[in-house]
JSON list of C-alpha atoms in Angstrom, two decimals:
[
{"chain": "F", "resi": 1, "resn": "MET", "atom": "CA", "xyz": [12.59, -25.05, -1.31]},
{"chain": "F", "resi": 2, "resn": "THR", "atom": "CA", "xyz": [10.73, -22.00, -2.57]},
{"chain": "F", "resi": 3, "resn": "HIS", "atom": "CA", "xyz": [11.30, -18.28, -2.38]},
{"chain": "F", "resi": 4, "resn": "GLY", "atom": "CA", "xyz": [9.07, -15.25, -2.07]},
{"chain": "F", "resi": 5, "resn": "ALA", "atom": "CA", "xyz": [6.86, -13.69, 0.54]},
{"chain": "F", "resi": 6, "resn": "ASP", "atom": "CA", "xyz": [3.37, -14.96, -0.03]},
{"chain": "F", "resi": 7, "resn": "ARG", "atom": "CA", "xyz": [0.40, -16.00, 2.07]},
{"chain": "F", "resi": 8, "resn": "ALA", "atom": "CA", "xyz": [0.94, -19.71, 1.36]},
{"chain": "F", "resi": 9, "resn": "ALA", "atom": "CA", "xyz": [4.46, -19.66, 2.83]},
{"chain": "F", "resi": 10, "resn": "TYR", "atom": "CA", "xyz": [3.18, -17.81, 5.89]},
{"chain": "F", "resi": 11, "resn": "GLU", "atom": "CA", "xyz": [0.37, -20.32, 6.41]},
{"chain": "F", "resi": 12, "resn": "ARG", "atom": "CA", "xyz": [2.74, -23.29, 6.04]},
{"chain": "F", "resi": 13, "resn": "ALA", "atom": "CA", "xyz": [4.98, -21.72, 8.69]},
{"chain": "F", "resi": 14, "resn": "LEU", "atom": "CA", "xyz": [1.99, -21.16, 10.98]},
{"chain": "F", "resi": 15, "resn": "THR", "atom": "CA", "xyz": [1.01, -24.83, 10.78]},
{"chain": "F", "resi": 16, "resn": "GLY", "atom": "CA", "xyz": [4.60, -25.92, 11.34]},
{"chain": "F", "resi": 17, "resn": "SER", "atom": "CA", "xyz": [4.90, -27.76, 8.03]},
{"chain": "F", "resi": 18, "resn": "SER", "atom": "CA", "xyz": [7.72, -25.44, 6.94]},
{"chain": "F", "resi": 19, "resn": "ARG", "atom": "CA", "xyz": [10.01, -22.72, 8.27]},
{"chain": "F", "resi": 20, "resn": "LEU", "atom": "CA", "xyz": [10.80, -19.25, 6.99]},
{"chain": "F", "resi": 21, "resn": "PHE", "atom": "CA", "xyz": [14.31, -17.98, 6.52]},
{"chain": "F", "resi": 22, "resn": "ALA", "atom": "CA", "xyz": [15.84, -14.70, 5.42]},
{"chain": "F", "resi": 23, "resn": "VAL", "atom": "CA", "xyz": [19.19, -14.36, 3.69]},
{"chain": "F", "resi": 24, "resn": "TRP", "atom": "CA", "xyz": [21.37, -11.33, 4.33]},
{"chain": "F", "resi": 25, "resn": "PRO", "atom": "CA", "xyz": [23.98, -11.10, 1.58]},
{"chain": "F", "resi": 26, "resn": "GLY", "atom": "CA", "xyz": [27.51, -10.33, 2.64]},
{"chain": "F", "resi": 27, "resn": "GLU", "atom": "CA", "xyz": [30.64, -9.44, 0.71]},
{"chain": "F", "resi": 28, "resn": "TRP", "atom": "CA", "xyz": [32.21, -12.91, 0.95]},
{"chain": "F", "resi": 29, "resn": "SER", "atom": "CA", "xyz": [29.40, -14.99, 2.37]},
{"chain": "F", "resi": 30, "resn": "SER", "atom": "CA", "xyz": [25.72, -14.70, 3.15]},
{"chain": "F", "resi": 31, "resn": "HIS", "atom": "CA", "xyz": [24.01, -15.18, 6.47]},
{"chain": "F", "resi": 32, "resn": "LEU", "atom": "CA", "xyz": [20.85, -17.20, 6.95]},
{"chain": "F", "resi": 33, "resn": "PHE", "atom": "CA", "xyz": [18.37, -16.18, 9.65]},
{"chain": "F", "resi": 34, "resn": "VAL", "atom": "CA", "xyz": [15.28, -18.00, 10.92]},
{"chain": "F", "resi": 35, "resn": "ILE", "atom": "CA", "xyz": [12.16, -15.83, 10.91]},
{"chain": "F", "resi": 36, "resn": "ASP", "atom": "CA", "xyz": [10.59, -16.62, 14.25]},
{"chain": "F", "resi": 37, "resn": "ASP", "atom": "CA", "xyz": [8.14, -13.72, 14.65]},
{"chain": "F", "resi": 38, "resn": "LEU", "atom": "CA", "xyz": [5.49, -14.76, 12.15]},
{"chain": "F", "resi": 39, "resn": "ASP", "atom": "CA", "xyz": [3.14, -11.98, 13.24]},
{"chain": "F", "resi": 40, "resn": "GLU", "atom": "CA", "xyz": [5.68, -9.28, 12.32]},
{"chain": "F", "resi": 41, "resn": "TYR", "atom": "CA", "xyz": [6.47, -11.11, 9.08]},
{"chain": "F", "resi": 42, "resn": "ALA", "atom": "CA", "xyz": [2.78, -11.08, 8.12]},
{"chain": "F", "resi": 43, "resn": "LYS", "atom": "CA", "xyz": [2.43, -7.37, 8.92]},
{"chain": "F", "resi": 44, "resn": "ALA", "atom": "CA", "xyz": [5.58, -6.44, 7.00]},
{"chain": "F", "resi": 45, "resn": "HIS", "atom": "CA", "xyz": [4.38, -8.26, 3.88]},
{"chain": "F", "resi": 46, "resn": "GLY", "atom": "CA", "xyz": [0.79, -7.04, 4.01]},
{"chain": "F", "resi": 47, "resn": "ILE", "atom": "CA", "xyz": [-0.64, -10.44, 4.87]},
{"chain": "F", "resi": 48, "resn": "LYS", "atom": "CA", "xyz": [-2.05, -8.95, 8.07]},
{"chain": "F", "resi": 49, "resn": "HIS", "atom": "CA", "xyz": [-3.18, -5.34, 8.30]},
{"chain": "F", "resi": 50, "resn": "ASP", "atom": "CA", "xyz": [-0.85, -3.15, 10.36]},
{"chain": "F", "resi": 51, "resn": "GLU", "atom": "CA", "xyz": [-2.29, 0.24, 11.22]},
{"chain": "F", "resi": 52, "resn": "VAL", "atom": "CA", "xyz": [1.03, 1.51, 12.59]},
{"chain": "F", "resi": 53, "resn": "ARG", "atom": "CA", "xyz": [2.92, 0.78, 9.36]},
{"chain": "F", "resi": 54, "resn": "THR", "atom": "CA", "xyz": [0.21, 1.91, 6.94]},
{"chain": "F", "resi": 55, "resn": "GLY", "atom": "CA", "xyz": [-1.43, 4.77, 8.88]},
{"chain": "F", "resi": 56, "resn": "LEU", "atom": "CA", "xyz": [-4.78, 3.38, 7.74]},
{"chain": "F", "resi": 57, "resn": "LYS", "atom": "CA", "xyz": [-7.56, 1.89, 9.83]},
{"chain": "F", "resi": 58, "resn": "GLU", "atom": "CA", "xyz": [-9.65, -0.93, 8.45]},
{"chain": "F", "resi": 59, "resn": "HIS", "atom": "CA", "xyz": [-12.87, 0.99, 7.89]},
{"chain": "F", "resi": 60, "resn": "VAL", "atom": "CA", "xyz": [-14.66, 2.87, 5.13]},
{"chain": "F", "resi": 61, "resn": "HIS", "atom": "CA", "xyz": [-12.63, 6.03, 4.65]},
{"chain": "F", "resi": 62, "resn": "ASP", "atom": "CA", "xyz": [-14.21, 9.47, 4.46]},
{"chain": "F", "resi": 63, "resn": "VAL", "atom": "CA", "xyz": [-12.48, 10.64, 1.27]},
{"chain": "F", "resi": 64, "resn": "ARG", "atom": "CA", "xyz": [-12.56, 13.91, -0.65]},
{"chain": "F", "resi": 65, "resn": "TRP", "atom": "CA", "xyz": [-10.70, 14.24, -3.93]},
{"chain": "F", "resi": 66, "resn": "GLU", "atom": "CA", "xyz": [-10.13, 16.84, -6.60]},
{"chain": "F", "resi": 67, "resn": "GLU", "atom": "CA", "xyz": [-8.31, 16.91, -9.90]},
{"chain": "F", "resi": 68, "resn": "THR", "atom": "CA", "xyz": [-4.91, 18.58, -9.61]},
{"chain": "F", "resi": 69, "resn": "SER", "atom": "CA", "xyz": [-4.20, 21.71, -11.60]},
{"chain": "F", "resi": 70, "resn": "TYR", "atom": "CA", "xyz": [-1.08, 20.19, -13.18]},
{"chain": "F", "resi": 71, "resn": "GLY", "atom": "CA", "xyz": [-0.18, 17.02, -15.05]},
{"chain": "F", "resi": 72, "resn": "ASN", "atom": "CA", "xyz": [-3.64, 16.50, -16.54]},
{"chain": "F", "resi": 73, "resn": "ASP", "atom": "CA", "xyz": [-3.21, 18.29, -19.86]},
{"chain": "F", "resi": 74, "resn": "ASN", "atom": "CA", "xyz": [-3.69, 15.13, -21.94]},
{"chain": "F", "resi": 75, "resn": "PRO", "atom": "CA", "xyz": [-7.41, 14.20, -21.94]},
{"chain": "F", "resi": 76, "resn": "ARG", "atom": "CA", "xyz": [-6.55, 10.88, -23.63]},
{"chain": "F", "resi": 77, "resn": "SER", "atom": "CA", "xyz": [-4.31, 9.74, -20.78]},
{"chain": "F", "resi": 78, "resn": "PRO", "atom": "CA", "xyz": [-5.80, 6.77, -18.95]},
{"chain": "F", "resi": 79, "resn": "TYR", "atom": "CA", "xyz": [-4.61, 8.20, -15.61]},
{"chain": "F", "resi": 80, "resn": "LEU", "atom": "CA", "xyz": [-5.55, 11.40, -13.83]},
{"chain": "F", "resi": 81, "resn": "SER", "atom": "CA", "xyz": [-3.56, 13.20, -11.13]},
{"chain": "F", "resi": 82, "resn": "ILE", "atom": "CA", "xyz": [-5.70, 13.87, -8.07]},
{"chain": "F", "resi": 83, "resn": "ASP", "atom": "CA", "xyz": [-5.33, 15.25, -4.57]},
{"chain": "F", "resi": 84, "resn": "VAL", "atom": "CA", "xyz": [-6.97, 13.15, -1.86]},
{"chain": "F", "resi": 85, "resn": "SER", "atom": "CA", "xyz": [-7.95, 14.31, 1.62]},
{"chain": "F", "resi": 86, "resn": "LEU", "atom": "CA", "xyz": [-8.95, 11.86, 4.34]},
{"chain": "F", "resi": 87, "resn": "ASP", "atom": "CA", "xyz": [-11.54, 13.31, 6.71]},
{"chain": "F", "resi": 88, "resn": "CYS", "atom": "CA", "xyz": [-11.64, 10.17, 8.86]},
{"chain": "F", "resi": 89, "resn": "GLY", "atom": "CA", "xyz": [-8.36, 10.85, 10.68]},
{"chain": "F", "resi": 90, "resn": "CYS", "atom": "CA", "xyz": [-6.26, 8.30, 8.78]},
{"chain": "F", "resi": 91, "resn": "THR", "atom": "CA", "xyz": [-2.91, 9.03, 7.18]},
{"chain": "F", "resi": 92, "resn": "ILE", "atom": "CA", "xyz": [-1.35, 7.28, 4.19]},
{"chain": "F", "resi": 93, "resn": "HIS", "atom": "CA", "xyz": [2.07, 5.75, 4.83]},
{"chain": "F", "resi": 94, "resn": "ASP", "atom": "CA", "xyz": [1.68, 2.84, 2.41]},
{"chain": "F", "resi": 95, "resn": "LEU", "atom": "CA", "xyz": [0.17, 3.54, -1.02]},
{"chain": "F", "resi": 96, "resn": "ARG", "atom": "CA", "xyz": [-0.38, -0.15, -1.86]},
{"chain": "F", "resi": 97, "resn": "THR", "atom": "CA", "xyz": [-2.57, -0.63, 1.19]},
{"chain": "F", "resi": 98, "resn": "PHE", "atom": "CA", "xyz": [-4.54, 2.55, 0.44]},
{"chain": "F", "resi": 99, "resn": "ALA", "atom": "CA", "xyz": [-4.92, 1.46, -3.20]},
{"chain": "F", "resi": 100, "resn": "ALA", "atom": "CA", "xyz": [-6.30, -1.93, -2.16]},
{"chain": "F", "resi": 101, "resn": "GLN", "atom": "CA", "xyz": [-8.74, -0.30, 0.27]},
{"chain": "F", "resi": 102, "resn": "MET", "atom": "CA", "xyz": [-9.93, 2.22, -2.34]},
{"chain": "F", "resi": 103, "resn": "GLU", "atom": "CA", "xyz": [-10.38, -0.52, -4.93]},
{"chain": "F", "resi": 104, "resn": "ALA", "atom": "CA", "xyz": [-12.58, -2.44, -2.50]},
{"chain": "F", "resi": 105, "resn": "GLN", "atom": "CA", "xyz": [-14.49, 0.61, -1.23]},
{"chain": "F", "resi": 106, "resn": "ARG", "atom": "CA", "xyz": [-14.85, 2.81, -4.33]},
{"chain": "F", "resi": 107, "resn": "GLY", "atom": "CA", "xyz": [-13.58, 0.78, -7.29]},
{"chain": "F", "resi": 108, "resn": "TRP", "atom": "CA", "xyz": [-10.59, 3.08, -7.78]},
{"chain": "F", "resi": 109, "resn": "ASP", "atom": "CA", "xyz": [-7.56, 1.84, -9.70]},
{"chain": "F", "resi": 110, "resn": "VAL", "atom": "CA", "xyz": [-4.72, 3.74, -7.97]},
{"chain": "F", "resi": 111, "resn": "ALA", "atom": "CA", "xyz": [-1.34, 3.59, -9.71]},
{"chain": "F", "resi": 112, "resn": "THR", "atom": "CA", "xyz": [1.20, 2.14, -7.26]},
{"chain": "F", "resi": 113, "resn": "SER", "atom": "CA", "xyz": [4.21, 1.97, -9.57]},
{"chain": "F", "resi": 114, "resn": "VAL", "atom": "CA", "xyz": [4.61, 5.76, -9.88]},
{"chain": "F", "resi": 115, "resn": "GLY", "atom": "CA", "xyz": [5.51, 8.48, -7.43]},
{"chain": "F", "resi": 116, "resn": "TRP", "atom": "CA", "xyz": [3.07, 9.95, -4.95]},
{"chain": "F", "resi": 117, "resn": "GLY", "atom": "CA", "xyz": [3.40, 12.45, -2.17]},
{"chain": "F", "resi": 118, "resn": "SER", "atom": "CA", "xyz": [1.74, 14.56, 0.46]},
{"chain": "F", "resi": 119, "resn": "SER", "atom": "CA", "xyz": [1.56, 18.17, 1.50]},
{"chain": "F", "resi": 120, "resn": "GLY", "atom": "CA", "xyz": [0.15, 19.76, 4.61]},
{"chain": "F", "resi": 121, "resn": "GLY", "atom": "CA", "xyz": [-1.58, 23.06, 5.05]},
{"chain": "F", "resi": 122, "resn": "PRO", "atom": "CA", "xyz": [-4.20, 24.79, 7.17]},
{"chain": "F", "resi": 123, "resn": "GLU", "atom": "CA", "xyz": [-6.91, 22.65, 5.57]},
{"chain": "F", "resi": 124, "resn": "GLY", "atom": "CA", "xyz": [-5.08, 19.41, 6.43]},
{"chain": "F", "resi": 125, "resn": "THR", "atom": "CA", "xyz": [-2.95, 16.92, 4.55]},
{"chain": "F", "resi": 126, "resn": "LYS", "atom": "CA", "xyz": [-3.48, 16.25, 0.86]},
{"chain": "F", "resi": 127, "resn": "TYR", "atom": "CA", "xyz": [-2.06, 13.20, -0.89]},
{"chain": "F", "resi": 128, "resn": "GLY", "atom": "CA", "xyz": [-1.19, 13.44, -4.57]},
{"chain": "F", "resi": 129, "resn": "MET", "atom": "CA", "xyz": [-1.56, 10.28, -6.65]},
{"chain": "F", "resi": 130, "resn": "ARG", "atom": "CA", "xyz": [-2.53, 8.96, -10.06]},
{"chain": "F", "resi": 131, "resn": "VAL", "atom": "CA", "xyz": [-5.80, 7.09, -10.56]},
{"chain": "F", "resi": 132, "resn": "ARG", "atom": "CA", "xyz": [-7.25, 5.46, -13.67]},
{"chain": "F", "resi": 133, "resn": "ARG", "atom": "CA", "xyz": [-9.83, 7.92, -15.04]},
{"chain": "F", "resi": 134, "resn": "LYS", "atom": "CA", "xyz": [-12.56, 5.39, -15.71]},
{"chain": "F", "resi": 135, "resn": "SER", "atom": "CA", "xyz": [-12.40, 4.04, -12.16]},
{"chain": "F", "resi": 136, "resn": "LEU", "atom": "CA", "xyz": [-13.16, 7.48, -10.66]},
{"chain": "F", "resi": 137, "resn": "THR", "atom": "CA", "xyz": [-16.48, 7.77, -12.45]},
{"chain": "F", "resi": 138, "resn": "GLY", "atom": "CA", "xyz": [-17.66, 4.27, -11.59]}
]
């Protein structure tokens, strides 16, 4: 028996060599559920791309970015705060998916363990995030 949500477990379940279960902890006992919708499982864990959950299509994004006017007062910091605009019609609902796409497309190292956010205005939606400085120039 193993635990975790990885691609190997998903593929074993697809071939029928193992089954996936979820445990819902209760106050006095826990409940065990069989995961029977493997497609939804794969989308929820990022094994399969899910445009509805992430807001992102699988294509090369038309991205504009600019350094924010705040939070960048330390030139020695390895990370830079930036505002990102997507001119391709996508929206960011899942930063990890966007970070993976930007790493593949532009070589960006987007910080996923810190806060991020969005703001809308007449010029569209801007997404604030932190990116490793050196990856923006490469």
